[in-house]
Amino acid sequence: MKILVCISNVPDTTSKINFTDGDTKFDTNGVQFVINPNDEFGLTRAMWFKEKQGATVHIATVGEASVEPTMRKALAIGADEAIRINAVPTDGFFVAEQLANVIKDGAYDLIIAGRESIDYNGGMVPGILATLLEMNFVNTCISLEVEGTTATAIREIDGGKETVQTSLPLVIGGQKGLVQESDLKIPNMRGIMMARKKTLTVIEPVGATVATKDVKFDKPVAKGSVKLVNSAEELVELLHNEAKVI
């Protein structure tokens, strides 16, 4: 089985976020970037298929040279090869078209993408990929087993879970639950040294549609002051007379 894991390079959630050029561009200065968490769950599941079933695992990222440390981490975790599409990931449709071009040439059986990235939370790429490639698709995937060309997946739905069975080739949108957080792999020194010798191929982007653009960023409104009350009666009075919500 040949697997491609789609990796997004995203800011660490502890990073302080700022914008430049009149709040039209994200300021990357001082920001630590990491593998998108949903993608990391998918990468770890791909490692399970590699260890248990002898699968070959490649990763692909749309981004400039600055994303390569994140890609090297994925190689250190255990991916066999990496492909970087040398373009700024402007929007979900553009990214999906770039990845689809790589997948068409790679004869992959299973495409694992995160349900969404934690920076823009678009949640578009896996579904668009499946449509462009005319492959089966399972989103919000929290469990995946593959036997031959048959895949059995569990996905989250409103109010519960759904078990589905389909065939390869397959695209999934994975998330927490695909593996547990305790199963996530931390690169060891041997993995880091081996990653330096693994192939990281850079390819130029194909002509693709950029359907959207960022116009302006706004930070969330700062939290207001908090007023402490000593009794239920005081709370009701404030809600009625001051907040005017009852």
mmCIF file with all atom_site columns, N, CA, C and O in Angstrom, residues 78-95:
data_model
loop_
_atom_site.group_PDB
_atom_site.id
_atom_site.type_symbol
_atom_site.label_atom_id
_atom_site.label_alt_id
_atom_site.label_comp_id
_atom_site.label_asym_id
_atom_site.label_entity_id
_atom_site.label_seq_id
_atom_site.pdbx_PDB_ins_code
_atom_site.Cartn_x
_atom_site.Cartn_y
_atom_site.Cartn_z
_atom_site.occupancy
_atom_site.B_iso_or_equiv
_atom_site.pdbx_formal_charge
_atom_site.auth_seq_id
_atom_site.auth_comp_id
_atom_site.auth_asym_id
_atom_site.auth_atom_id
_atom_site.pdbx_PDB_model_num
ATOM 1  N N  . GLY A 1 78 ? 9.167  9.150  10.582 1.00 0.00 ? 78 GLY A N  1
ATOM 2  C CA . GLY A 1 78 ? 9.192  7.863  9.894  1.00 0.00 ? 78 GLY A CA 1
ATOM 3  C C  . GLY A 1 78 ? 8.760  7.850  8.443  1.00 0.00 ? 78 GLY A C  1
ATOM 4  O O  . GLY A 1 78 ? 8.837  6.812  7.788  1.00 0.00 ? 78 GLY A O  1
ATOM 5  N N  . ALA A 1 79 ? 8.294  8.987  7.903  1.00 0.00 ? 79 ALA A N  1
ATOM 6  C CA . ALA A 1 79 ? 7.918  9.019  6.490  1.00 0.00 ? 79 ALA A CA 1
ATOM 7  C C  . ALA A 1 79 ? 9.133  8.718  5.624  1.00 0.00 ? 79 ALA A C  1
ATOM 8  O O  . ALA A 1 79 ? 10.276 9.030  5.989  1.00 0.00 ? 79 ALA A O  1
ATOM 9  N N  . ASP A 1 80 ? 8.894  8.093  4.478  1.00 0.00 ? 80 ASP A N  1
ATOM 10 C CA . ASP A 1 80 ? 9.995  7.648  3.618  1.00 0.00 ? 80 ASP A CA 1
ATOM 11 C C  . ASP A 1 80 ? 10.512 8.742  2.699  1.00 0.00 ? 80 ASP A C  1
ATOM 12 O O  . ASP A 1 80 ? 11.719 8.839  2.467  1.00 0.00 ? 80 ASP A O  1
ATOM 13 N N  . GLU A 1 81 ? 9.614  9.533  2.152  1.00 0.00 ? 81 GLU A N  1
ATOM 14 C CA . GLU A 1 81 ? 10.007 10.603 1.235  1.00 0.00 ? 81 GLU A CA 1
ATOM 15 C C  . GLU A 1 81 ? 9.091  11.798 1.437  1.00 0.00 ? 81 GLU A C  1
ATOM 16 O O  . GLU A 1 81 ? 7.974  11.660 1.957  1.00 0.00 ? 81 GLU A O  1
ATOM 17 N N  . ALA A 1 82 ? 9.579  12.973 0.997  1.00 0.00 ? 82 ALA A N  1
ATOM 18 C CA . ALA A 1 82 ? 8.790  14.195 1.121  1.00 0.00 ? 82 ALA A CA 1
ATOM 19 C C  . ALA A 1 82 ? 8.769  14.932 -0.204 1.00 0.00 ? 82 ALA A C  1
ATOM 20 O O  . ALA A 1 82 ? 9.744  14.910 -0.958 1.00 0.00 ? 82 ALA A O  1
ATOM 21 N N  . ILE A 1 83 ? 7.641  15.586 -0.478 1.00 0.00 ? 83 ILE A N  1
ATOM 22 C CA . ILE A 1 83 ? 7.481  16.391 -1.687 1.00 0.00 ? 83 ILE A CA 1
ATOM 23 C C  . ILE A 1 83 ? 6.998  17.775 -1.269 1.00 0.00 ? 83 ILE A C  1
ATOM 24 O O  . ILE A 1 83 ? 5.995  17.907 -0.574 1.00 0.00 ? 83 ILE A O  1
ATOM 25 N N  . ARG A 1 84 ? 7.745  18.787 -1.676 1.00 0.00 ? 84 ARG A N  1
ATOM 26 C CA . ARG A 1 84 ? 7.320  20.165 -1.394 1.00 0.00 ? 84 ARG A CA 1
ATOM 27 C C  . ARG A 1 84 ? 6.943  20.842 -2.699 1.00 0.00 ? 84 ARG A C  1
ATOM 28 O O  . ARG A 1 84 ? 7.756  20.923 -3.615 1.00 0.00 ? 84 ARG A O  1
ATOM 29 N N  . ILE A 1 85 ? 5.705  21.312 -2.768 1.00 0.00 ? 85 ILE A N  1
ATOM 30 C CA . ILE A 1 85 ? 5.265  22.093 -3.925 1.00 0.00 ? 85 ILE A CA 1
ATOM 31 C C  . ILE A 1 85 ? 5.599  23.539 -3.631 1.00 0.00 ? 85 ILE A C  1
ATOM 32 O O  . ILE A 1 85 ? 5.093  24.117 -2.659 1.00 0.00 ? 85 ILE A O  1
ATOM 33 N N  . ASN A 1 86 ? 6.455  24.118 -4.426 1.00 0.00 ? 86 ASN A N  1
ATOM 34 C CA . ASN A 1 86 ? 7.053  25.415 -4.138 1.00 0.00 ? 86 ASN A CA 1
ATOM 35 C C  . ASN A 1 86 ? 6.095  26.564 -4.446 1.00 0.00 ? 86 ASN A C  1
ATOM 36 O O  . ASN A 1 86 ? 6.211  27.249 -5.460 1.00 0.00 ? 86 ASN A O  1
ATOM 37 N N  . ALA A 1 87 ? 5.133  26.765 -3.550 1.00 0.00 ? 87 ALA A N  1
ATOM 38 C CA . ALA A 1 87 ? 4.136  27.820 -3.746 1.00 0.00 ? 87 ALA A CA 1
ATOM 39 C C  . ALA A 1 87 ? 3.581  28.244 -2.395 1.00 0.00 ? 87 ALA A C  1
ATOM 40 O O  . ALA A 1 87 ? 3.574  27.463 -1.443 1.00 0.00 ? 87 ALA A O  1
ATOM 41 N N  . VAL A 1 88 ? 3.106  29.465 -2.333 1.00 0.00 ? 88 VAL A N  1
ATOM 42 C CA . VAL A 1 88 ? 2.430  29.950 -1.127 1.00 0.00 ? 88 VAL A CA 1
ATOM 43 C C  . VAL A 1 88 ? 1.021  29.357 -1.118 1.00 0.00 ? 88 VAL A C  1
ATOM 44 O O  . VAL A 1 88 ? 0.288  29.484 -2.106 1.00 0.00 ? 88 VAL A O  1
ATOM 45 N N  . PRO A 1 89 ? 0.611  28.694 -0.026 1.00 0.00 ? 89 PRO A N  1
ATOM 46 C CA . PRO A 1 89 ? -0.738 28.089 0.024  1.00 0.00 ? 89 PRO A CA 1
ATOM 47 C C  . PRO A 1 89 ? -1.808 29.149 0.202  1.00 0.00 ? 89 PRO A C  1
ATOM 48 O O  . PRO A 1 89 ? -2.271 29.414 1.299  1.00 0.00 ? 89 PRO A O  1
ATOM 49 N N  . THR A 1 90 ? -2.218 29.742 -0.914 1.00 0.00 ? 90 THR A N  1
ATOM 50 C CA . THR A 1 90 ? -3.100 30.907 -0.847 1.00 0.00 ? 90 THR A CA 1
ATOM 51 C C  . THR A 1 90 ? -4.523 30.593 -0.415 1.00 0.00 ? 90 THR A C  1
ATOM 52 O O  . THR A 1 90 ? -5.132 31.361 0.322  1.00 0.00 ? 90 THR A O  1
ATOM 53 N N  . ASP A 1 91 ? -5.087 29.485 -0.888 1.00 0.00 ? 91 ASP A N  1
ATOM 54 C CA . ASP A 1 91 ? -6.422 29.105 -0.430 1.00 0.00 ? 91 ASP A CA 1
ATOM 55 C C  . ASP A 1 91 ? -6.606 27.602 -0.614 1.00 0.00 ? 91 ASP A C  1
ATOM 56 O O  . ASP A 1 91 ? -5.773 26.916 -1.220 1.00 0.00 ? 91 ASP A O  1
ATOM 57 N N  . GLY A 1 92 ? -7.698 27.059 -0.065 1.00 0.00 ? 92 GLY A N  1
ATOM 58 C CA . GLY A 1 92 ? -7.915 25.626 -0.048 1.00 0.00 ? 92 GLY A CA 1
ATOM 59 C C  . GLY A 1 92 ? -8.006 25.007 -1.429 1.00 0.00 ? 92 GLY A C  1
ATOM 60 O O  . GLY A 1 92 ? -7.471 23.922 -1.674 1.00 0.00 ? 92 GLY A O  1
ATOM 61 N N  . PHE A 1 93 ? -8.665 25.687 -2.372 1.00 0.00 ? 93 PHE A N  1
ATOM 62 C CA . PHE A 1 93 ? -8.824 25.131 -3.710 1.00 0.00 ? 93 PHE A CA 1
ATOM 63 C C  . PHE A 1 93 ? -7.477 25.055 -4.424 1.00 0.00 ? 93 PHE A C  1
ATOM 64 O O  . PHE A 1 93 ? -7.161 24.054 -5.080 1.00 0.00 ? 93 PHE A O  1
ATOM 65 N N  . PHE A 1 94 ? -6.676 26.095 -4.281 1.00 0.00 ? 94 PHE A N  1
ATOM 66 C CA . PHE A 1 94 ? -5.341 26.117 -4.889 1.00 0.00 ? 94 PHE A CA 1
ATOM 67 C C  . PHE A 1 94 ? -4.485 24.983 -4.327 1.00 0.00 ? 94 PHE A C  1
ATOM 68 O O  . PHE A 1 94 ? -3.831 24.254 -5.070 1.00 0.00 ? 94 PHE A O  1
ATOM 69 N N  . VAL A 1 95 ? -4.494 24.827 -3.004 1.00 0.00 ? 95 VAL A N  1
ATOM 70 C CA . VAL A 1 95 ? -3.715 23.762 -2.359 1.00 0.00 ? 95 VAL A CA 1
ATOM 71 C C  . VAL A 1 95 ? -4.166 22.390 -2.854 1.00 0.00 ? 95 VAL A C  1
ATOM 72 O O  . VAL A 1 95 ? -3.345 21.523 -3.177 1.00 0.00 ? 95 VAL A O  1
#
